[in-house]
Coordinates of C-alpha atoms in Angstrom, one line a residue:
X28 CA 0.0 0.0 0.0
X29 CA 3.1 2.5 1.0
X30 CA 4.4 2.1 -2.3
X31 CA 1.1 2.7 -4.1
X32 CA 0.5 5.9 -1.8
X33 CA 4.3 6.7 -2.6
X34 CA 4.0 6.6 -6.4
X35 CA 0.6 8.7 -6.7
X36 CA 2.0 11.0 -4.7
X37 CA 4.7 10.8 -7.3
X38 CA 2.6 11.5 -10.0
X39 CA 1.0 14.6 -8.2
X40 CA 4.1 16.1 -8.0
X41 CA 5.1 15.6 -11.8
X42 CA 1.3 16.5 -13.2
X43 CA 1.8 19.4 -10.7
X44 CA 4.5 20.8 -12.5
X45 CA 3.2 19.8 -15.9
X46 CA -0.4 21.8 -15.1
X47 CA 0.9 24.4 -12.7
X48 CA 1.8 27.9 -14.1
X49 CA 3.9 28.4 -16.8
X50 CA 4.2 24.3 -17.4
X51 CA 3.5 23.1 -21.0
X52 CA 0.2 21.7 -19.7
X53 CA -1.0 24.9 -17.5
X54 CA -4.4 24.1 -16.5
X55 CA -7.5 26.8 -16.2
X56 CA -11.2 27.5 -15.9
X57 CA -13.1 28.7 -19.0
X58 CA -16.0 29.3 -19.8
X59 CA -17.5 26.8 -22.5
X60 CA -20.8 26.5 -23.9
X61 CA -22.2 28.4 -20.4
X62 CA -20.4 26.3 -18.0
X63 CA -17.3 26.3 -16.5
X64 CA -14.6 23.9 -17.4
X65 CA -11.3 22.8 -16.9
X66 CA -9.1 23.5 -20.0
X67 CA -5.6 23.4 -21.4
X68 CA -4.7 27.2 -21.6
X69 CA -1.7 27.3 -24.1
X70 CA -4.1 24.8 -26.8
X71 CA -5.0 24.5 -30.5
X72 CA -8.0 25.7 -31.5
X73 CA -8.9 23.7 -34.7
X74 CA -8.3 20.3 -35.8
X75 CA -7.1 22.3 -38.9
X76 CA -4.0 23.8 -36.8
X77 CA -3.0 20.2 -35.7
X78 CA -2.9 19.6 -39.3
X79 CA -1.1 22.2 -40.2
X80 CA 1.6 21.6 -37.4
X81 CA 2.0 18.2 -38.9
X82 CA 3.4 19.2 -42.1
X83 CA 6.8 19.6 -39.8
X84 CA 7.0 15.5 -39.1
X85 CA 7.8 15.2 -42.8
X86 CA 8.8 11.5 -44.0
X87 CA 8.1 9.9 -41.1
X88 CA 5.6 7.4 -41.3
X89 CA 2.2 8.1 -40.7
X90 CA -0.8 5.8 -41.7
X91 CA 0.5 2.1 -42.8
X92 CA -1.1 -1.2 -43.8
X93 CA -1.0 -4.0 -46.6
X94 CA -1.8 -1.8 -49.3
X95 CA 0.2 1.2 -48.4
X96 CA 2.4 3.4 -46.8
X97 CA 1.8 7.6 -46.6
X98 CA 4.4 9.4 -44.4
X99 CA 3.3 12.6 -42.8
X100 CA 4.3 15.1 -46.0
X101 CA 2.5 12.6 -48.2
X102 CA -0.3 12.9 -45.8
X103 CA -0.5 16.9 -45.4
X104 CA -0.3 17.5 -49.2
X105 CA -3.3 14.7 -49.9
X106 CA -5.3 15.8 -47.5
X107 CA -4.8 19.6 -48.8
X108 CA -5.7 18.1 -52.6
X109 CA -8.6 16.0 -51.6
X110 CA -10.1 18.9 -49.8
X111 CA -9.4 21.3 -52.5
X112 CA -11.5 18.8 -54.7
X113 CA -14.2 18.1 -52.8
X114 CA -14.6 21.7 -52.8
X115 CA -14.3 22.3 -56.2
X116 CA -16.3 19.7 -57.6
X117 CA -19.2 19.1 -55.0
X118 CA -19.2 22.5 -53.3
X119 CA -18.5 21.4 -49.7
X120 CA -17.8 23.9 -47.2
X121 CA -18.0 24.8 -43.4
X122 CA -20.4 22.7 -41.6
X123 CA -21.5 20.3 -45.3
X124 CA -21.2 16.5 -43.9
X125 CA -19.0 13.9 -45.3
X126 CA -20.3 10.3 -44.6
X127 CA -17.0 7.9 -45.0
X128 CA -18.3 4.5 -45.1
X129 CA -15.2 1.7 -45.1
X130 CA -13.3 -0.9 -43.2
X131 CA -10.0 1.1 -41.6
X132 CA -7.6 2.5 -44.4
X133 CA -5.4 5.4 -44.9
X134 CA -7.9 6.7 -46.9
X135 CA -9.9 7.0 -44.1
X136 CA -8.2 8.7 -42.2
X137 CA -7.2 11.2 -45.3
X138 CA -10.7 11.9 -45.5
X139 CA -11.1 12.7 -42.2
X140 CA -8.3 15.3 -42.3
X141 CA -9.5 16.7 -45.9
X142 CA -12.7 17.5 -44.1
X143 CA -11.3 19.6 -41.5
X144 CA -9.6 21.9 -44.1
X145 CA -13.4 22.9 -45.3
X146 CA -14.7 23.3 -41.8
X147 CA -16.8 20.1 -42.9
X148 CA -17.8 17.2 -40.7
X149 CA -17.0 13.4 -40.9
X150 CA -19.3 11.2 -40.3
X151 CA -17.9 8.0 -39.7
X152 CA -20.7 5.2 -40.4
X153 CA -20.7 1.3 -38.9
X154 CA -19.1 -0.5 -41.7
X155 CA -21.0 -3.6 -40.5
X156 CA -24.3 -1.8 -41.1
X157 CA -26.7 -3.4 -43.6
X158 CA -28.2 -1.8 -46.1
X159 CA -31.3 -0.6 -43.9
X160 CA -28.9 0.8 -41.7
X161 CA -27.1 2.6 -43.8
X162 CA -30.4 4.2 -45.1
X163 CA -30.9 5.3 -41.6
X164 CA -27.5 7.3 -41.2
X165 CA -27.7 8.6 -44.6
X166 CA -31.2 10.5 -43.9
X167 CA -30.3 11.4 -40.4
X168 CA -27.0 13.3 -41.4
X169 CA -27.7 13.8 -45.1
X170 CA -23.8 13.7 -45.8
X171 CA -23.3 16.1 -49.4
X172 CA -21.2 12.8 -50.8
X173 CA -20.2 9.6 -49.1
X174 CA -16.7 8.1 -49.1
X175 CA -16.2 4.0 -49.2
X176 CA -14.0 1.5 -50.1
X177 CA -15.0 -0.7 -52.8
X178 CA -16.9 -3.0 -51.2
X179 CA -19.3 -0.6 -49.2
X180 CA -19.8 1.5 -52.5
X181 CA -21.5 -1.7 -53.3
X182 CA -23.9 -1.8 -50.9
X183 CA -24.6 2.3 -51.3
X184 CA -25.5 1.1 -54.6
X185 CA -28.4 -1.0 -53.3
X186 CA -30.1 1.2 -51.2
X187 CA -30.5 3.0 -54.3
X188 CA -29.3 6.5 -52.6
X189 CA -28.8 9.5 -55.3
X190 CA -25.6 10.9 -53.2
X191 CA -22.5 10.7 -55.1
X192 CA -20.3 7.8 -53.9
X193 CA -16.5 8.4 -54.2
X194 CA -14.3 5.0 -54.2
X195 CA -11.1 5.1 -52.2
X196 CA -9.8 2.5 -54.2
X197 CA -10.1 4.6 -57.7
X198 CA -12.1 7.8 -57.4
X199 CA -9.5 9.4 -54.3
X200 CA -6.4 8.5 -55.6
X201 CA -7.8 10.5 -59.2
X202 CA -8.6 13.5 -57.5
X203 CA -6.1 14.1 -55.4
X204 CA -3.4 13.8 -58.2
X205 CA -5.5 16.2 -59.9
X206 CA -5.5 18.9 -57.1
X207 CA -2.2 18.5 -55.7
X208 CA -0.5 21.6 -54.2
X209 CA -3.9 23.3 -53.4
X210 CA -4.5 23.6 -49.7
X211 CA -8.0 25.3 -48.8
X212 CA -8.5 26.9 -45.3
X213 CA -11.4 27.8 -43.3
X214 CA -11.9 30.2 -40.2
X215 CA -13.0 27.8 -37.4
X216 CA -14.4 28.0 -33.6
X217 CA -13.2 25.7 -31.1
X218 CA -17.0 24.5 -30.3
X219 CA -17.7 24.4 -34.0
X220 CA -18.5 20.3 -35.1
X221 CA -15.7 18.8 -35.9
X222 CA -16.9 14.9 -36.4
X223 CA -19.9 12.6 -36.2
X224 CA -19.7 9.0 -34.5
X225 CA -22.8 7.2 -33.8
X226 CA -23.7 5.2 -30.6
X227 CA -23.5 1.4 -31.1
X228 CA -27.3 1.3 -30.7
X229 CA -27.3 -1.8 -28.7
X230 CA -30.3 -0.3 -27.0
X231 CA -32.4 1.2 -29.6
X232 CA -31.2 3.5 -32.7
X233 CA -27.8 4.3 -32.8
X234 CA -27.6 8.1 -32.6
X235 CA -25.3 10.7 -33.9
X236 CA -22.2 11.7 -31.4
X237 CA -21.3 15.0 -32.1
X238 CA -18.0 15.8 -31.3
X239 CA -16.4 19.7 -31.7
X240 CA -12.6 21.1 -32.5
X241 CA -12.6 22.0 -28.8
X242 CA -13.1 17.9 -27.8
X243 CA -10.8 16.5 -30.2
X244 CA -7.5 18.8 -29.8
X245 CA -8.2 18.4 -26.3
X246 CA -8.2 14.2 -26.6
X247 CA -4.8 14.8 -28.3
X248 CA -3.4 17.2 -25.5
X249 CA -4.5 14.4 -23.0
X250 CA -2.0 12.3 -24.5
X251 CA 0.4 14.3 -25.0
X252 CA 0.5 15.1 -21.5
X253 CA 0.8 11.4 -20.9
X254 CA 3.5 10.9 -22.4
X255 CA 5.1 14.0 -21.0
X256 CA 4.0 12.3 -16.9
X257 CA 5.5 8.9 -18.1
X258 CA 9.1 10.8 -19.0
X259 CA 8.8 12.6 -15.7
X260 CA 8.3 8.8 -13.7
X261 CA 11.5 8.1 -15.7
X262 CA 13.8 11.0 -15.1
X263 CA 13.9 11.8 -18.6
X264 CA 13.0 15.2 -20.0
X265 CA 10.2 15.9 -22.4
X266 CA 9.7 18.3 -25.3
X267 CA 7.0 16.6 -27.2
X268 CA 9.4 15.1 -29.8
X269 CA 8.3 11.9 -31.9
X270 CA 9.8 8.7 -30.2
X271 CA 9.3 6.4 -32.6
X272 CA 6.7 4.3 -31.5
X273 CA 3.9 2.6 -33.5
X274 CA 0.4 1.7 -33.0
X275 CA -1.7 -1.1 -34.0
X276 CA -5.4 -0.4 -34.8
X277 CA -7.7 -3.4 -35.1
X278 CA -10.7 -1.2 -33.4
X279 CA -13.0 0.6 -36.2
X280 CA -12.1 3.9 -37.3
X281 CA -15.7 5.0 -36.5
X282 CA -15.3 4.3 -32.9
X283 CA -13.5 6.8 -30.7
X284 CA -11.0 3.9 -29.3
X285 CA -9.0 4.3 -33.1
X286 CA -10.0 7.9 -34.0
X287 CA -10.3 10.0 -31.0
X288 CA -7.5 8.1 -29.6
X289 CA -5.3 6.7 -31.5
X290 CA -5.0 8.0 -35.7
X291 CA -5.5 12.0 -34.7
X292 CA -3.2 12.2 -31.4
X293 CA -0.3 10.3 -33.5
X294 CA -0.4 13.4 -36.3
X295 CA 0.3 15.7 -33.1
X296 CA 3.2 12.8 -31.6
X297 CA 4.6 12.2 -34.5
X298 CA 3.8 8.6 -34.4
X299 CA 2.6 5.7 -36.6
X300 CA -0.4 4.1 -36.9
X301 CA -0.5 0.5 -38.2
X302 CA -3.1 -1.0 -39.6
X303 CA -5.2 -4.7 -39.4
X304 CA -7.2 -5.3 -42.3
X305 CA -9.7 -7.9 -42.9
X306 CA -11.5 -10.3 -39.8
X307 CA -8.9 -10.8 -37.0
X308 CA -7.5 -13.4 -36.9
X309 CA -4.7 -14.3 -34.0
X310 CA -1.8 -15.7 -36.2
X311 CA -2.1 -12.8 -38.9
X312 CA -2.1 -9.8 -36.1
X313 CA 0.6 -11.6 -34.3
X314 CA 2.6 -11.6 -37.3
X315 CA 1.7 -8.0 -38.0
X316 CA 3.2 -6.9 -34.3
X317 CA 6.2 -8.9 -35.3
X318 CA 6.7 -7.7 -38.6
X319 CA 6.0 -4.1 -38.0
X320 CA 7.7 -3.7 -34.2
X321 CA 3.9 -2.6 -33.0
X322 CA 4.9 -0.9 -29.5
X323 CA 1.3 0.1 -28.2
X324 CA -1.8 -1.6 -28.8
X325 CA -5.6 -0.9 -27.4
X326 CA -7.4 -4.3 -27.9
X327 CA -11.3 -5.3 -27.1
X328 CA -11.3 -8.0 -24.8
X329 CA -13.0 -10.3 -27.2
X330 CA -9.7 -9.9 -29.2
X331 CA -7.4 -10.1 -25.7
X332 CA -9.2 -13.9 -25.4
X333 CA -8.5 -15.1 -29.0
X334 CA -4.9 -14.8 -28.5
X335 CA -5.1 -17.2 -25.9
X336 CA -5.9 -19.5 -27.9
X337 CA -2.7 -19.5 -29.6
X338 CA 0.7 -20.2 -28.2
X339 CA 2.1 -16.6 -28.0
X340 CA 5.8 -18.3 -27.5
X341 CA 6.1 -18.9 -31.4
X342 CA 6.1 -15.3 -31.8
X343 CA 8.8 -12.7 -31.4
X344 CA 6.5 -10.0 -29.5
X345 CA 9.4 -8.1 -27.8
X346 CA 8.5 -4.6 -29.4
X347 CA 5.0 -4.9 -27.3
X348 CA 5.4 -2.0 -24.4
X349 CA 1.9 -1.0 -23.8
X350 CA -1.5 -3.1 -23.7
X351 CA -4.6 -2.2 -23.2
X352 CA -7.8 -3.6 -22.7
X353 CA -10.4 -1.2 -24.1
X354 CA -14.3 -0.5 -25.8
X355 CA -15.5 -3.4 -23.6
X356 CA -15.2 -4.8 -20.1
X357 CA -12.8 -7.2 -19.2
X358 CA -13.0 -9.7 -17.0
X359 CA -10.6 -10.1 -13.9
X360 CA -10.2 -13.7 -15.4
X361 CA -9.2 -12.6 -18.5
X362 CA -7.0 -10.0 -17.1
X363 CA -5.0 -12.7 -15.4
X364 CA -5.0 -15.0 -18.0
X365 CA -3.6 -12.4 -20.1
X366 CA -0.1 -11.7 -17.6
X367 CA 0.3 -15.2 -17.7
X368 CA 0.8 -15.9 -21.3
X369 CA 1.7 -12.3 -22.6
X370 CA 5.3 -11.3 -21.5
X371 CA 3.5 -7.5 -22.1
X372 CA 0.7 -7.7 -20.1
X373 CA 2.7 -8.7 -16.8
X374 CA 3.8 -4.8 -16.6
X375 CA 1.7 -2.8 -18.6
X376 CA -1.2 -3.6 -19.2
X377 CA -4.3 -1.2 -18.7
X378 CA -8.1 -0.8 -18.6
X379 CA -10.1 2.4 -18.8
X380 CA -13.8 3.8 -18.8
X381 CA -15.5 5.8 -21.1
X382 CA -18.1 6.1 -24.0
X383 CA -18.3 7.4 -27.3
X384 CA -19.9 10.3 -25.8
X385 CA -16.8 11.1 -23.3
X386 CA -14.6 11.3 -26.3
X387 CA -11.7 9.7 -24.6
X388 CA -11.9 7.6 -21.5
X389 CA -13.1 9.7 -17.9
X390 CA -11.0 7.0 -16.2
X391 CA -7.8 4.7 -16.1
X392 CA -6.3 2.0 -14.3
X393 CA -3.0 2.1 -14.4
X394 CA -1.1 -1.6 -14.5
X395 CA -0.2 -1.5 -11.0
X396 CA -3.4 -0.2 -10.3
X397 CA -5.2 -3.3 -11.9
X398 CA -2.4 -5.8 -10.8
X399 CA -4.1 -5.2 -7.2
X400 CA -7.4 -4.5 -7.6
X401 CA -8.8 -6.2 -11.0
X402 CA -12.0 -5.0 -10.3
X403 CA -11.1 -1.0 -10.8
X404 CA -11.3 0.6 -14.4
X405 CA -9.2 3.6 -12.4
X406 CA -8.9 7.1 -11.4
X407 CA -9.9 10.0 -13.7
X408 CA -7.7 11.6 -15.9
X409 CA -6.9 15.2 -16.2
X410 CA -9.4 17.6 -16.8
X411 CA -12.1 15.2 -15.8
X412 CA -14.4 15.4 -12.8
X413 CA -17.0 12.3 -12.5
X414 CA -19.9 12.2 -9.8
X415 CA -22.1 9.3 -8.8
X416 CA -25.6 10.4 -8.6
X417 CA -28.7 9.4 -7.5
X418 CA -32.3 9.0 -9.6
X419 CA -32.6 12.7 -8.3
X420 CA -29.4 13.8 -9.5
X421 CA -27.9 13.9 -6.0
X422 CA -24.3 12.9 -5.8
X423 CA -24.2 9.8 -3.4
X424 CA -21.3 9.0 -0.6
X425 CA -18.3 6.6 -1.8
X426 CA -19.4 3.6 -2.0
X427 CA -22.9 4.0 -3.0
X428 CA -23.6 3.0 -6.4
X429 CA -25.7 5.0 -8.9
X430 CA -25.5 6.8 -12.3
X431 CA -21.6 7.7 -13.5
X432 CA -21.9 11.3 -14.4
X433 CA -18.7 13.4 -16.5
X434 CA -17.9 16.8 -17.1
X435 CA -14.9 17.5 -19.3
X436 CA -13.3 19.3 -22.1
X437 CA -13.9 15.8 -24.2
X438 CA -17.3 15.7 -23.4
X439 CA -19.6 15.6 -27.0
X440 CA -21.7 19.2 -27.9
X441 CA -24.8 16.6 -28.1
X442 CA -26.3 14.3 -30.7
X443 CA -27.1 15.5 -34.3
X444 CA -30.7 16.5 -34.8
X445 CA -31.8 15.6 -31.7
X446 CA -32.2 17.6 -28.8
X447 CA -34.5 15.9 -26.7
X448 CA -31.7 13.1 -26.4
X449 CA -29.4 15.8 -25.4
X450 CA -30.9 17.6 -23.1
X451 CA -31.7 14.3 -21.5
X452 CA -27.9 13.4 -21.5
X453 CA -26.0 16.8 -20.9
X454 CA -27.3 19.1 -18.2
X455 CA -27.2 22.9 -18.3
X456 CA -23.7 22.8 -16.3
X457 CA -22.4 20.0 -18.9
X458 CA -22.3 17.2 -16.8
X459 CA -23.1 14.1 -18.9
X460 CA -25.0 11.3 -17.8
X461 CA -23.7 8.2 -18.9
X462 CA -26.7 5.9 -18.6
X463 CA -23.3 3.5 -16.9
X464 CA -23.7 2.8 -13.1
X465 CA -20.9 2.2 -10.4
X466 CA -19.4 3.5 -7.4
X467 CA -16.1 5.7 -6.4
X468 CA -14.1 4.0 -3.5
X469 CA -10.7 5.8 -2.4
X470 CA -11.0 7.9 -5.6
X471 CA -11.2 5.0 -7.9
X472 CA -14.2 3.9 -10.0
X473 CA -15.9 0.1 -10.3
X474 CA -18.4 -0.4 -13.2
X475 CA -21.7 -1.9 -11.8
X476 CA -23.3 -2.1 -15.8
X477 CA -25.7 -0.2 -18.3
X478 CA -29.0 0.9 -16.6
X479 CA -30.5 -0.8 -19.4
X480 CA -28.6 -4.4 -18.4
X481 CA -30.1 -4.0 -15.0
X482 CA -31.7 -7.1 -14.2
X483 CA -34.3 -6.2 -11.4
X484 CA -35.4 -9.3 -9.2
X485 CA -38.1 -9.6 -7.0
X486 CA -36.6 -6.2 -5.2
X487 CA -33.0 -6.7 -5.8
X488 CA -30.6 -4.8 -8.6
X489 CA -28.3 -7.7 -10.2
X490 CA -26.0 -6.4 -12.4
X491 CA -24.9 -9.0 -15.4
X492 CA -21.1 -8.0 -15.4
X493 CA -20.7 -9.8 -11.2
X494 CA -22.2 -12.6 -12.7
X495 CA -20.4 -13.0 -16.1
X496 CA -17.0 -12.3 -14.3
X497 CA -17.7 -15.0 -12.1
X498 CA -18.8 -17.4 -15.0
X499 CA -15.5 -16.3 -16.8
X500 CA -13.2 -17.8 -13.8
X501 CA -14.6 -21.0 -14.8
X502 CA -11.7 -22.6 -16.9
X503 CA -14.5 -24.2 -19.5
X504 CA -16.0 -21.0 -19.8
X505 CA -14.7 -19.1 -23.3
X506 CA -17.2 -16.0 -22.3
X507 CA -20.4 -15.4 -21.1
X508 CA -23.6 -12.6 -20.9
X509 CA -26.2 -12.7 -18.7
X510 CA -30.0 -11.2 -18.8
X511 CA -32.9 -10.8 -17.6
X512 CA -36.1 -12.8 -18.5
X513 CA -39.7 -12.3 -17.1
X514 CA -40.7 -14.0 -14.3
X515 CA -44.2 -14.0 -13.2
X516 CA -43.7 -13.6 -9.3
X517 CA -40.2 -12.3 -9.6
X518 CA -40.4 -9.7 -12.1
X519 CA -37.4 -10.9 -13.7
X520 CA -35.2 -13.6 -13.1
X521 CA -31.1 -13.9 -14.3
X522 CA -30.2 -16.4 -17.0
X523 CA -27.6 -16.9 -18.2
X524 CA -25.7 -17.7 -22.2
X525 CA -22.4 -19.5 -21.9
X526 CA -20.2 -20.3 -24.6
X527 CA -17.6 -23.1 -24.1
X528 CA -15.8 -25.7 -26.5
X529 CA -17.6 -28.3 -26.0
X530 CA -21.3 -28.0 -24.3
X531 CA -21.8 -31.6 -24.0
X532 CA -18.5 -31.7 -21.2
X533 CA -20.6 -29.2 -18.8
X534 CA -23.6 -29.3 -16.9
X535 CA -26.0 -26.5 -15.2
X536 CA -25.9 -27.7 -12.2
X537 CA -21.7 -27.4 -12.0
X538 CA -21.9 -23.8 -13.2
X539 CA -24.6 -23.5 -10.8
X540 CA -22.6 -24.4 -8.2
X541 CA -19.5 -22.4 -9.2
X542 CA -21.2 -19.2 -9.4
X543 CA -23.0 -20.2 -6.1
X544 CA -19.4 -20.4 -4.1
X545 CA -18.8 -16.7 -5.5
X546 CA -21.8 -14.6 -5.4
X547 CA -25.5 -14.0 -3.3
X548 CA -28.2 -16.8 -4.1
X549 CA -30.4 -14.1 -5.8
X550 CA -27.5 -13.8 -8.7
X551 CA -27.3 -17.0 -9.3
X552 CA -28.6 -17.8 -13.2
X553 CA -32.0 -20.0 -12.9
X554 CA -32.1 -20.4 -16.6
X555 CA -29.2 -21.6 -18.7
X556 CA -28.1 -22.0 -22.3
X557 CA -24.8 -24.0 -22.8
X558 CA -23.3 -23.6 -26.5
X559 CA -20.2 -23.6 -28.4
X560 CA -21.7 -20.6 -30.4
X561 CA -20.0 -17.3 -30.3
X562 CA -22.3 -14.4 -27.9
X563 CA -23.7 -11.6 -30.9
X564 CA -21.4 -8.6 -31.2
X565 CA -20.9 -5.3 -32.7
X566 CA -18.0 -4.2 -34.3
X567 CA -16.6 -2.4 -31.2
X568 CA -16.8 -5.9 -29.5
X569 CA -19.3 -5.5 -27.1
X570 CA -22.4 -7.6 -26.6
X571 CA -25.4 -7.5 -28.6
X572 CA -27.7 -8.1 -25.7
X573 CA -30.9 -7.5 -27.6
X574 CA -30.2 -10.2 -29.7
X575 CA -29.8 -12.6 -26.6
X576 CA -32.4 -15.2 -26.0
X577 CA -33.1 -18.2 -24.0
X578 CA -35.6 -20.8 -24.9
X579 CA -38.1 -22.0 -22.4

């Protein structure tokens, strides 16, 4: 405990100078959108300056996979052409939406920056989406032409839409040799929309996350401050200059876990970002991390398991220094399973909190943090506050669980076209209510679940992650959800869907037992379903639970 007091007080005394006055990451109070929040005061404030900035990093390189590879100058000068044509030809300017519809590519991310140039938003669609779905996002942002690789144009094509479709495979790689050398600029706010994600919608509708300049420089200030703390831990002074490292991406580009986080910060770092195309696969991204000396990578648990399944000692993964488990809860199981097979993982590996709303994540658990208490997804980073609150809106005492609130420079202006949703999620002061529940213990916070996951039984709250972490300890067990289904004197009762190898080797009644030895009798699963089939996900990797049934 002495040594955990002894290093936070560590890091209080490095962010301290960092955030003080006159440190490269002086914090202050502004006033933003009528409340008052905690900002970076010596900031960027456009996506379109980071850009700019970035033209300095020359032939490093930037955005990598398969297919290609586009160092910084490369990037900067396509994303100046590309913009200059989408102006040209389709008239986009300030505030004209861009849908980009594609599995992660350079091009992706080239269209993301090319926006930013007009002032115009991104808006980065599921690529998993059918058809219908697609529909959906196209009349609900109404994008002025819609970016995709080849085999998304194909599915544009049949919903029969009328909005231009521009190929990255032929139609990009045309117009940018065409414009090259013309680099279009826009006067821009700081609260001025910057991008458009949508909520996985594993609840209802997915709806439109808007986020502004102010969020995203901000996301990328956050890490560079981080990497600014980690040289203080070490002794070793800082000036923001590119180290060298490399990323791998195997989340969507449409998610904040690879955008927000990972392919915008590295333009401000100076870092690259690798990427893994096509369905993941354990031997072909191990391969990847070998052949491309990956040094960070933010995995979904779902993808953390599968490696297990392979024996990690065939592969040379001594580039690997950071590991993170993100997008998803993670079990304490899997965590441990995890530093026993990946050399990595047994010093730093991570979890956080957050949502697509957030931006970036409200809170981290730093691997020593996590080593000791698996249960934690960490303290709140800087510039974050986060409350527990009551039904009311009262902010309970440690301990007490409720409704995880945030308030933060990341935080989202609101959802497109929609302002009952946000006036329901952000409050006047912009505190966002996250719809998650948990409780703040010694300044840490523990993840209960989704108010809509609540399982509510004959008087008591059960929570499905307790019971699935406790089904995951189980070494049959390959993963697990849990729900609620009606019960006529209950209300609801807990069942549960476990997937193992081979259902035929287990039984009910020992799961029964094993989750009996760990948790009350009232969370115990009455109902089961045993199956080697794989639980319903979406392409952030978390649980489709509205596709989740159990027969009688």
């Amino acid at each position: 405990m002495t040594k955990a007091v002894d290093l936070q007080a560590l890091a209080a005394q490095i962010a301290g100078k960092l955030t003080g006055p006159g440190g490269p990451f002086e914090m202050t109070v502004e006033e933003v959108l009528g409340a008052k929040i905690p900002v970076f005061r010596n900031r960027r404030r456009s996506l379109l300056e980071l850009l700019e900035a970035s033209r300095e990093l020359g032939d490093r390189d930037y955005l990598v996979s398969a297919e290609k590879r586009m160092t910084f100058a490369e990037h900067y000068e396509a994303a100046g052409a590309l913009a200059a044509a989408l102006a040209q030809r389709y008239g986009i300017g300030k505030g004209d939406r861009i849908g980009i519809l594609a599995a992660n590519t350079p091009e992706w991310v080239l269209t993301f920056w090319a926006a930013q140039r007009l002032g115009a938003i991104p808006v980065g669609y599921n690529a998993w989406w059918a058809p219908q779905e697609v529909v959906y996002g196209l009349d609900h942002t109404q994008p002025v032409v819609v970016i995709a690789d080849a085999k998304r144009a194909e599915l544009l094509a049949q919903t029969g839409t009328r909005i231009p479709v521009l190929t990255m495979e032929r139609d990009l790689p045309t117009l940018v040799e065409e414009y090259v050398g013309e680099y279009p600029e826009i006067a821009l706010a700081e609260d001025d929309p910057a991008c458009i994600l949508y909520t996985s919608g594993t609840t209802g509708r997915p709806k439109g996350v808007v986020h502004s300049h102010r969020n995203m420089v901000a996301v990328s200030d956050y890490h560079r401050f981080t990497d600014a703390l980690a040289a203080g831990f070490r002794g070793l002074p800082w000036d923001g200059s590119p180290t060298g490292r490399r990323y791998l991406t195997t989340s969507p580009l449409f998610h904040i876990a690879s955008l927000h986080n990972l392919a915008v910060p590295r333009l401000v770092t100076g870092d690259t970002v690798v990427f893994q195309t096509g369905a993941f696969e354990a031997d072909k991204v191990l391969r990847l991390v070998e052949s491309e000396r990956i040094t960070n990578w933010a995995a979904v648990p779902t993808m953390a398991s599968r490696l297990l399944a392979v024996d990690l000692t065939q592969y040379d993964l001594s580039s690997l220094a950071a590991f993170s488990l993100n997008a998803a809860p993670s079990s304490p199981a899997l965590q441990q399973r995890l530093r026993e097979r990946l050399p990595v993982a047994q010093v730093a590996l991570t979890t956080s909190y957050g949502c697509t709303e957030s931006g970036t994540a409200a809170t981290v658990a730093t691997p020593m943090e996590l080593a000791a208490d698996p249960e934690t997804v960490g303290r709140t980073i800087i510039g974050v506050a986060v409350e527990v609150r009551d039904p009311e809106g009262n902010v309970v005492p440690d301990g007490t669980e409720g409704e995880i609130c945030i308030r933060s420079p990341y935080v989202m202006l609101g959802y497109w076209n929609d302002e009952a949703a946000t006036a329901a999620s952000i409050d006047p002061d912009r505190w966002l209510r996250t719809g998650d529940f948990g409780y703040v213990s010694e300044g840490k916070l523990y993840m209960a679940g989704r108010r809509s996951d609540l399982i509510l039984r004959g008087g008591e709250n059960v929570y499905p992650t307790e019971i699935e972490n406790a089904l995951d300890e189980h070494p049959a067990v390959l993963e697990s959800a849990v729900i609620g289904v009606p019960h006529e004197d209950l209300g609801q009762e807990v069942a549960a869907i476990v997937v193992v190898a081979d259902p035929e080797a287990l039984t009910e009644d020992e799961l029964r037992d094993h989750v009996a030895q760990r948790l009350a009798y009232f969370k115990v699963p009455a109902r089961w379903l045993i199956t080697a089939d794989a639980l319903p996900r979406n392409a952030t990797g978390k649980v489709l639970r509205r596709e989740l049934s159990i027969g009688d």
